[in-house]
Amino acid sequence: MKVVGLITEYNPFHNGHKYHMEEAKRITGADHVVVVMSGNFVQRGTPAIMNKYSRAKMALSCGADVVFELPVCYSTGSAEYFSLGAVSLLNQLGIIDEICFGSECGNVHELTSIARIVAEEPLEYKTLLGTFLKKGYTFPLARTYALKALLPDIDEAILSSPNNILGIEYIKALMQLKSSIKPVTIVRKLAGYHEEELNISPQKGTSTAASKTASISSATAIRKSILETTPLTALEPHVPGEVLNILKEEYSKTFPIYDDDYTLLLQYKLMLETKESLSGYLDLSNDIANRIKNTNISLLTYSQLAQEIKTKQLTLTRVNRAFTHILLNITTASMEEYKRKGYTQYARILGLKKASSYLLRQIQDKAQIPIITKVGNASKTLNQTGRKMLHEDIFAANLYNQVIYHKYNTLIKDEYTHGIILI
């Protein structure tokens, strides 16, 4: 039996994700797909457009065998933390043979050569990185320029494209964890990561949606379409049929959810904080803390405040992540503790395909971390650090569910009573 692992957000699931899942199985020869998916808050520092259980159902409906939740401290972290959290979870399951991810370059050897430098940090690299940081470049740009200086034959686009960057971090994490899991990449098809318009061109050779009119559009474009209240039927060429049905079932009941739905919560939380206390949250520098406290937050929505705080050196994503960590009480000290204790402390199942229940039994037999199927029983198997990490997940889910309730008057079961999604 061969198992491939995927690290995902599915925000929401679309034809490109379906293609990724099918290609991952094809090129690795895997019998099963195990997914690690962000929960209710995602890596760009915002709430997911749809809750984690609905997105897990989408994944299972389109080919996944098991869906695990990436703890929120990692799902909202930098590319490095996001990757370390997800890879450490997959690594500790004990059954994953390969991790397959999409990238713009599609060349795992080039990504590996870059990852090796970033992981080993030779003196020349650290010196170059420090030089560019002193010139005022953001860390991502400084790292790009340092790597380009060391690897002049590498196309600079490889160092700046978002999926390539994540791929490098996945490989680096595998190296740091001394994992036997093999990294595999496929070329990201057609739609760019940040493209904001739906792609209307049919995508040949894609088995998604079983029709010649299937198109691959970015999750960004799909979210934008939903925000603009475009009829959901307009998404038919861009998402699998099973996904479209779930979107229709949940529309104006549990989704869409956007960052501005958290405006009052963020304003309230910021009113309680001082410059000193703000600096204790993950991804929140003294500069961000000062800018927040020097801004009249009462006049701005969540997204407007993020735009006000960002600068040339502080990216919008970095600011959004800082806001999310403030809302969810995720601190730098907590993350340092998790790193010392081996990163991800447990693997919590969100969804399972009934026909793959034997796969879950194998995971439970071989896993090096507790497998959580019922939150109420988790305290019996988790250490203190694991309980702390799980508490963050529960709080994040409760906050997300409260926003759903106040926006749509829909009550979602809490984490102790919500069962695993089974299809």
Coordinates of N, CA, C and O in Angstrom, one line a residue, residues 68-211:
F68 N -7.0 15.6 7.8 CA -6.6 16.0 9.1 C -6.6 17.5 9.2 O -6.3 18.2 8.1
E69 N -6.8 18.1 10.3 CA -6.7 19.6 10.5 C -5.3 20.0 10.9 O -4.7 19.5 11.8
L70 N -4.8 21.0 10.2 CA -3.6 21.6 10.6 C -3.8 22.5 11.7 O -4.7 23.4 11.6
P71 N -3.2 22.4 12.9 CA -3.4 23.3 14.0 C -3.3 24.7 13.6 O -2.5 25.1 12.8
V72 N -4.2 25.6 14.2 CA -4.3 26.9 13.8 C -3.0 27.8 14.0 O -2.8 28.7 13.2
C73 N -2.2 27.4 14.9 CA -0.9 28.1 15.1 C -0.1 28.0 13.9 O 0.7 28.9 13.5
Y74 N -0.2 26.9 13.2 CA 0.6 26.6 11.9 C -0.2 27.1 10.7 O 0.4 27.6 9.7
S75 N -1.5 26.9 10.7 CA -2.3 27.3 9.5 C -2.3 28.8 9.2 O -2.5 29.2 8.1
T76 N -2.0 29.6 10.3 CA -1.9 31.0 10.2 C -0.5 31.6 10.3 O -0.3 32.8 10.4
G77 N 0.5 30.7 10.2 CA 1.8 31.1 10.3 C 2.5 31.4 9.0 O 1.9 31.4 7.9
S78 N 3.7 31.8 9.1 CA 4.6 32.1 7.9 C 4.7 30.9 7.1 O 4.4 29.8 7.5
A79 N 5.3 31.0 5.9 CA 5.5 29.9 5.1 C 6.3 28.8 5.8 O 6.1 27.6 5.7
E80 N 7.3 29.2 6.6 CA 8.2 28.3 7.3 C 7.4 27.5 8.3 O 7.4 26.3 8.4
Y81 N 6.6 28.2 9.2 CA 5.8 27.6 10.2 C 4.7 26.7 9.6 O 4.4 25.6 10.1
F82 N 4.0 27.3 8.6 CA 3.0 26.5 7.9 C 3.5 25.2 7.5 O 2.9 24.1 7.7
S83 N 4.7 25.2 6.8 CA 5.2 24.0 6.2 C 5.7 23.0 7.3 O 5.5 21.8 7.3
L84 N 6.4 23.6 8.3 CA 6.9 22.7 9.4 C 5.8 22.0 10.1 O 5.9 20.8 10.5
G85 N 4.7 22.7 10.4 CA 3.6 22.1 11.1 C 2.9 21.0 10.3 O 2.7 19.9 10.8
A86 N 2.7 21.3 9.0 CA 2.0 20.3 8.2 C 2.9 19.1 7.9 O 2.5 17.9 8.0
V87 N 4.2 19.3 7.6 CA 5.1 18.2 7.3 C 5.4 17.4 8.5 O 5.4 16.2 8.5
S88 N 5.5 18.0 9.7 CA 5.7 17.3 10.9 C 4.5 16.4 11.2 O 4.6 15.3 11.7
L89 N 3.3 16.9 10.9 CA 2.1 16.1 11.1 C 2.1 14.8 10.2 O 1.9 13.7 10.7
L90 N 2.3 15.1 8.9 CA 2.4 13.9 8.0 C 3.5 13.0 8.3 O 3.3 11.8 8.3
N91 N 4.6 13.5 8.7 CA 5.8 12.7 9.0 C 5.5 11.7 10.2 O 5.9 10.6 10.2
Q92 N 4.8 12.2 11.2 CA 4.5 11.5 12.4 C 3.3 10.5 12.3 O 3.1 9.7 13.2
L93 N 2.6 10.5 11.1 CA 1.6 9.5 10.9 C 2.1 8.2 10.7 O 1.5 7.1 10.9
G94 N 3.4 8.1 10.2 CA 4.0 6.8 10.0 C 3.7 6.0 8.8 O 4.2 4.9 8.6
I95 N 2.8 6.6 7.9 CA 2.5 5.8 6.7 C 2.6 6.5 5.4 O 2.3 6.0 4.3
I96 N 3.1 7.8 5.5 CA 3.2 8.6 4.3 C 4.4 8.3 3.5 O 5.5 8.4 4.1
D97 N 4.3 8.0 2.2 CA 5.5 7.7 1.4 C 6.0 8.9 0.7 O 7.2 9.1 0.6
E98 N 5.1 9.8 0.2 CA 5.5 11.0 -0.6 C 4.6 12.1 -0.2 O 3.4 11.9 0.1
I99 N 5.1 13.3 -0.3 CA 4.3 14.5 -0.3 C 4.3 15.2 -1.7 O 5.4 15.4 -2.2
C100 N 3.2 15.4 -2.2 CA 3.1 16.0 -3.6 C 2.5 17.4 -3.5 O 1.4 17.6 -2.9
F101 N 3.2 18.4 -4.0 CA 2.7 19.7 -4.0 C 2.8 20.4 -5.4 O 3.6 20.0 -6.2
G102 N 2.0 21.3 -5.6 CA 2.0 22.1 -6.9 C 3.1 23.2 -6.8 O 3.3 23.7 -5.8
S103 N 3.7 23.5 -7.9 CA 4.7 24.6 -8.0 C 4.6 25.2 -9.4 O 4.2 24.6 -10.3
E104 N 5.1 26.4 -9.5 CA 5.1 27.1 -10.8 C 6.2 26.5 -11.7 O 6.1 26.4 -12.9
C105 N 7.3 26.0 -11.1 CA 8.5 25.5 -11.9 C 8.3 24.0 -12.2 O 8.8 23.6 -13.2
G106 N 7.7 23.3 -11.3 CA 7.6 21.8 -11.6 C 8.9 21.0 -11.5 O 8.9 19.9 -12.0
N107 N 9.9 21.6 -10.9 CA 11.2 20.9 -10.9 C 11.7 20.7 -9.4 O 12.2 21.6 -8.8
V108 N 11.5 19.5 -8.9 CA 11.8 19.3 -7.5 C 13.3 19.3 -7.3 O 13.7 19.7 -6.1
H109 N 14.2 19.1 -8.3 CA 15.6 19.1 -8.1 C 16.1 20.6 -7.8 O 16.9 20.8 -6.9
E110 N 15.6 21.5 -8.6 CA 15.9 22.9 -8.4 C 15.4 23.4 -7.0 O 16.1 24.1 -6.3
L111 N 14.2 23.0 -6.7 CA 13.6 23.4 -5.4 C 14.5 22.9 -4.2 O 14.7 23.5 -3.2
T112 N 14.9 21.6 -4.4 CA 15.7 21.0 -3.4 C 17.1 21.7 -3.2 O 17.5 21.8 -2.1
S113 N 17.7 22.1 -4.3 CA 19.0 22.8 -4.2 C 18.9 24.1 -3.4 O 19.7 24.4 -2.6
I114 N 17.7 24.8 -3.6 CA 17.5 26.0 -2.9 C 17.2 25.7 -1.4 O 17.7 26.3 -0.5
A115 N 16.4 24.7 -1.2 CA 16.0 24.3 0.2 C 17.2 23.9 1.0 O 17.2 24.2 2.2
R116 N 18.1 23.2 0.4 CA 19.3 22.8 1.1 C 20.1 24.0 1.7 O 20.6 24.0 2.8
I117 N 20.2 25.1 0.9 CA 20.9 26.3 1.3 C 20.2 26.9 2.5 O 20.7 27.3 3.5
V118 N 18.8 27.0 2.3 CA 18.0 27.7 3.3 C 18.1 26.8 4.6 O 18.0 27.4 5.7
A119 N 18.1 25.5 4.5 CA 18.1 24.7 5.7 C 19.4 24.7 6.4 O 19.5 24.7 7.6
E120 N 20.5 24.6 5.6 CA 21.9 24.5 6.2 C 22.4 25.9 6.6 O 23.3 26.0 7.4
E121 N 22.0 26.9 5.9 CA 22.4 28.3 6.2 C 23.9 28.5 6.3 O 24.5 28.8 7.3
P122 N 24.6 28.2 5.1 CA 26.1 28.4 5.1 C 26.4 29.9 5.4 O 25.6 30.8 5.2
L123 N 27.6 30.1 5.8 CA 28.0 31.5 6.3 C 27.8 32.5 5.1 O 27.3 33.6 5.4
E124 N 28.1 32.1 3.9 CA 28.0 33.1 2.8 C 26.5 33.5 2.6 O 26.2 34.7 2.4
Y125 N 25.6 32.6 2.8 CA 24.2 32.9 2.7 C 23.8 33.8 3.8 O 23.1 34.8 3.5
K126 N 24.2 33.5 5.0 CA 23.8 34.3 6.2 C 24.3 35.8 6.0 O 23.6 36.7 6.4
T127 N 25.5 35.9 5.5 CA 26.1 37.2 5.3 C 25.4 38.0 4.3 O 25.0 39.2 4.5
L128 N 25.0 37.4 3.2 CA 24.3 38.0 2.1 C 22.9 38.4 2.6 O 22.4 39.5 2.3
L129 N 22.2 37.5 3.3 CA 20.9 37.8 3.8 C 20.9 39.0 4.8 O 20.1 39.9 4.7
G130 N 21.9 39.0 5.7 CA 22.0 40.1 6.6 C 22.3 41.4 5.9 O 21.7 42.5 6.3
T131 N 23.0 41.4 4.8 CA 23.3 42.6 4.0 C 22.1 43.2 3.4 O 21.8 44.4 3.5
F132 N 21.3 42.3 2.8 CA 20.0 42.8 2.2 C 19.0 43.3 3.2 O 18.2 44.2 3.0
L133 N 18.9 42.6 4.4 CA 18.0 43.0 5.4 C 18.4 44.4 5.9 O 17.5 45.3 6.2
K134 N 19.7 44.7 6.0 CA 20.1 46.0 6.5 C 19.8 47.1 5.5 O 19.7 48.3 5.9
K135 N 19.6 46.7 4.3 CA 19.2 47.7 3.2 C 17.7 48.0 3.3 O 17.3 48.8 2.5
G136 N 17.0 47.3 4.1 CA 15.6 47.7 4.3 C 14.6 46.8 3.5 O 13.4 47.0 3.5
Y137 N 15.2 45.7 2.9 CA 14.3 44.8 2.2 C 13.5 43.9 3.1 O 13.9 43.6 4.2
T138 N 12.3 43.5 2.7 CA 11.5 42.6 3.5 C 12.3 41.3 3.5 O 13.1 41.0 2.7
F139 N 12.0 40.4 4.5 CA 12.7 39.1 4.6 C 12.6 38.3 3.3 O 13.6 37.8 2.8
P140 N 11.4 38.2 2.8 CA 11.2 37.4 1.6 C 12.1 37.9 0.4 O 12.8 37.1 -0.3
L141 N 12.1 39.2 0.2 CA 13.0 39.8 -0.8 C 14.4 39.6 -0.5 O 15.2 39.3 -1.4
A142 N 14.8 39.9 0.7 CA 16.2 39.7 1.1 C 16.7 38.3 0.8 O 17.8 38.0 0.3
R143 N 15.9 37.3 1.2 CA 16.2 35.9 1.0 C 16.3 35.6 -0.5 O 17.2 34.9 -1.0
T144 N 15.4 36.2 -1.3 CA 15.5 36.0 -2.8 C 16.8 36.5 -3.4 O 17.4 35.8 -4.1
Y145 N 17.2 37.7 -3.0 CA 18.4 38.3 -3.5 C 19.6 37.5 -3.0 O 20.6 37.3 -3.8
A146 N 19.6 37.0 -1.8 CA 20.8 36.2 -1.3 C 20.9 34.9 -2.0 O 22.0 34.5 -2.4
L147 N 19.8 34.3 -2.3 CA 19.8 33.0 -3.0 C 20.2 33.2 -4.4 O 20.9 32.4 -5.0
K148 N 19.7 34.2 -5.1 CA 20.1 34.5 -6.4 C 21.6 34.8 -6.6 O 22.2 34.4 -7.6
A149 N 22.2 35.4 -5.6 CA 23.6 35.7 -5.6 C 24.4 34.4 -5.5 O 25.5 34.2 -6.1
L150 N 23.9 33.4 -4.7 CA 24.5 32.1 -4.6 C 24.3 31.2 -5.7 O 25.1 30.3 -6.0
L151 N 23.1 31.3 -6.3 CA 22.7 30.4 -7.4 C 22.3 31.2 -8.7 O 21.2 31.4 -9.0
P152 N 23.3 31.8 -9.3 CA 23.1 32.7 -10.4 C 22.3 32.1 -11.6 O 21.7 32.8 -12.4
D153 N 22.4 30.8 -11.7 CA 21.7 30.1 -12.9 C 20.3 29.9 -12.6 O 19.5 29.4 -13.5
I154 N 19.8 30.1 -11.4 CA 18.4 29.8 -11.0 C 17.6 31.0 -11.5 O 17.9 32.2 -11.3
D155 N 16.5 30.7 -12.2 CA 15.5 31.7 -12.6 C 15.0 32.4 -11.4 O 14.5 31.8 -10.4
E156 N 15.0 33.8 -11.3 CA 14.6 34.5 -10.2 C 13.1 34.3 -9.9 O 12.7 34.3 -8.7
A157 N 12.3 33.9 -10.9 CA 10.9 33.7 -10.7 C 10.7 32.5 -9.8 O 9.7 32.4 -9.1
I158 N 11.6 31.5 -9.8 CA 11.5 30.4 -8.9 C 11.5 30.8 -7.5 O 10.9 30.2 -6.6
L159 N 12.3 31.9 -7.2 CA 12.5 32.3 -5.8 C 11.4 33.3 -5.3 O 11.4 33.6 -4.2
S160 N 10.5 33.7 -6.3 CA 9.5 34.7 -5.9 C 8.1 34.2 -6.0 O 7.2 34.9 -5.6
S161 N 7.9 33.1 -6.7 CA 6.5 32.6 -7.0 C 6.0 31.9 -5.7 O 6.7 31.1 -5.1
P162 N 4.8 32.1 -5.3 CA 4.3 31.7 -4.0 C 4.3 30.1 -3.8 O 4.6 29.7 -2.7
N163 N 3.9 29.4 -4.8 CA 3.9 27.9 -4.6 C 5.3 27.3 -4.6 O 5.6 26.3 -4.0
N164 N 6.2 28.0 -5.4 CA 7.6 27.5 -5.3 C 8.2 27.8 -3.9 O 8.9 26.9 -3.4
I165 N 7.8 28.9 -3.3 CA 8.3 29.3 -2.0 C 7.8 28.2 -1.0 O 8.6 27.8 -0.1
L166 N 6.5 27.9 -1.1 CA 6.0 26.9 -0.2 C 6.7 25.5 -0.4 O 7.0 24.8 0.5
G167 N 6.9 25.2 -1.7 CA 7.6 23.9 -2.0 C 9.0 23.9 -1.4 O 9.4 22.8 -0.9
I168 N 9.7 25.0 -1.5 CA 11.0 25.0 -0.9 C 10.9 24.8 0.6 O 11.7 24.0 1.2
E169 N 9.9 25.4 1.3 CA 9.7 25.2 2.7 C 9.3 23.8 3.1 O 9.8 23.3 4.1
Y170 N 8.5 23.1 2.2 CA 8.2 21.7 2.5 C 9.4 20.9 2.5 O 9.6 20.0 3.3
I171 N 10.3 21.1 1.4 CA 11.5 20.3 1.3 C 12.4 20.6 2.5 O 13.0 19.7 3.0
K172 N 12.5 21.8 2.8 CA 13.4 22.2 4.0 C 12.9 21.6 5.2 O 13.7 21.0 6.0
A173 N 11.6 21.5 5.4 CA 11.0 20.9 6.6 C 11.4 19.4 6.7 O 11.7 18.8 7.7
L174 N 11.3 18.7 5.5 CA 11.6 17.3 5.4 C 13.1 17.1 5.8 O 13.4 16.1 6.5
M175 N 13.9 18.0 5.4 CA 15.4 17.9 5.7 C 15.6 18.1 7.2 O 16.3 17.3 7.9
Q176 N 14.9 19.1 7.8 CA 15.1 19.4 9.2 C 14.6 18.3 10.1 O 15.2 18.1 11.2
L177 N 13.5 17.7 9.7 CA 12.9 16.6 10.4 C 13.6 15.3 10.2 O 13.2 14.2 10.8
K178 N 14.5 15.3 9.2 CA 15.2 14.0 8.8 C 14.2 13.0 8.4 O 14.3 11.8 8.8
S179 N 13.2 13.4 7.7 CA 12.1 12.5 7.3 C 12.5 11.7 6.1 O 13.2 12.1 5.2
S180 N 11.9 10.5 6.0 CA 12.1 9.6 4.9 C 11.1 9.8 3.7 O 11.2 9.2 2.7
I181 N 10.2 10.7 4.0 CA 9.1 11.1 3.0 C 9.8 11.7 1.8 O 10.6 12.7 2.0
K182 N 9.4 11.3 0.6 CA 10.0 11.9 -0.6 C 9.1 13.1 -1.1 O 7.9 12.9 -1.2
P183 N 9.8 14.2 -1.5 CA 9.0 15.3 -2.0 C 8.8 15.1 -3.5 O 9.7 14.7 -4.3
V184 N 7.6 15.4 -4.0 CA 7.3 15.3 -5.4 C 6.5 16.6 -5.8 O 5.6 17.0 -5.0
T185 N 6.7 17.1 -7.0 CA 6.0 18.3 -7.4 C 5.4 18.2 -8.8 O 5.9 17.4 -9.6
I186 N 4.3 18.8 -9.0 CA 3.7 18.9 -10.3 C 3.5 20.4 -10.7 O 3.4 21.2 -9.8
V187 N 3.5 20.6 -12.0 CA 3.4 22.0 -12.4 C 2.0 22.5 -12.1 O 1.0 21.8 -12.4
R188 N 1.9 23.7 -11.5 CA 0.6 24.3 -11.2 C -0.1 24.6 -12.6 O 0.5 25.3 -13.4
K189 N -1.3 24.2 -12.7 CA -2.0 24.4 -14.0 C -2.7 25.7 -14.2 O -3.5 26.1 -13.4
L190 N -2.3 26.4 -15.2 CA -3.1 27.5 -15.8 C -3.2 28.7 -14.9 O -2.5 29.7 -15.1
A191 N -4.1 28.7 -13.9 CA -4.4 29.9 -13.1 C -3.3 30.2 -12.1 O -2.8 29.3 -11.4
G192 N -2.9 31.5 -12.1 CA -1.9 31.9 -11.1 C -2.5 32.0 -9.8 O -3.7 32.2 -9.6
Y193 N -1.6 31.9 -8.8 CA -2.1 31.8 -7.4 C -2.9 33.0 -7.0 O -3.9 32.9 -6.3
H194 N -2.6 34.2 -7.5 CA -3.3 35.4 -7.1 C -4.2 36.0 -8.2 O -4.6 37.1 -8.0
E195 N -4.4 35.3 -9.2 CA -5.2 35.8 -10.3 C -6.6 36.0 -9.8 O -7.2 35.2 -9.1
E196 N -7.2 37.2 -10.1 CA -8.5 37.6 -9.5 C -9.7 37.4 -10.4 O -10.8 37.6 -9.9
E197 N -9.5 37.0 -11.6 CA -10.6 36.9 -12.5 C -10.7 35.4 -12.9 O -9.8 34.7 -13.0
L198 N -12.0 34.9 -13.0 CA -12.2 33.6 -13.4 C -11.7 33.3 -14.8 O -11.9 34.1 -15.7
N199 N -11.1 32.1 -14.9 CA -10.6 31.7 -16.2 C -11.7 31.1 -17.1 O -12.3 30.1 -16.6
I200 N -12.0 31.6 -18.2 CA -13.1 31.1 -19.0 C -12.7 30.1 -20.1 O -13.5 29.6 -20.8
S201 N -11.4 29.9 -20.1 CA -10.9 28.9 -21.2 C -11.0 27.5 -20.7 O -10.6 27.2 -19.6
P202 N -11.6 26.6 -21.5 CA -11.6 25.2 -21.1 C -10.2 24.7 -20.9 O -9.3 25.0 -21.6
Q203 N -10.1 23.8 -20.0 CA -8.8 23.2 -19.7 C -8.7 21.8 -20.2 O -9.3 20.8 -19.7
K204 N -8.0 21.6 -21.3 CA -7.9 20.3 -21.9 C -7.1 19.3 -21.1 O -6.2 19.7 -20.4
G205 N -7.5 18.1 -21.1 CA -6.7 17.0 -20.4 C -7.0 17.0 -18.9 O -6.3 16.3 -18.2
T206 N -8.0 17.7 -18.5 CA -8.4 17.7 -17.1 C -9.6 16.9 -16.9 O -10.6 17.2 -17.5
S207 N -9.6 15.8 -16.1 CA -10.7 15.0 -15.9 C -11.7 15.6 -15.0 O -12.8 15.1 -14.8
T208 N -11.4 16.7 -14.3 CA -12.3 17.4 -13.4 C -13.6 17.7 -14.1 O -13.7 18.1 -15.3
A209 N -14.6 17.5 -13.3 CA -16.0 17.9 -13.8 C -16.3 17.1 -15.1 O -17.0 17.6 -15.9
A210 N -15.6 16.2 -15.5 CA -16.0 15.3 -16.6 C -16.6 15.9 -17.8 O -17.2 15.3 -18.6
S211 N -16.3 17.2 -18.1 CA -16.8 17.8 -19.3 C -15.7 18.6 -19.9 O -14.7 19.0 -19.3

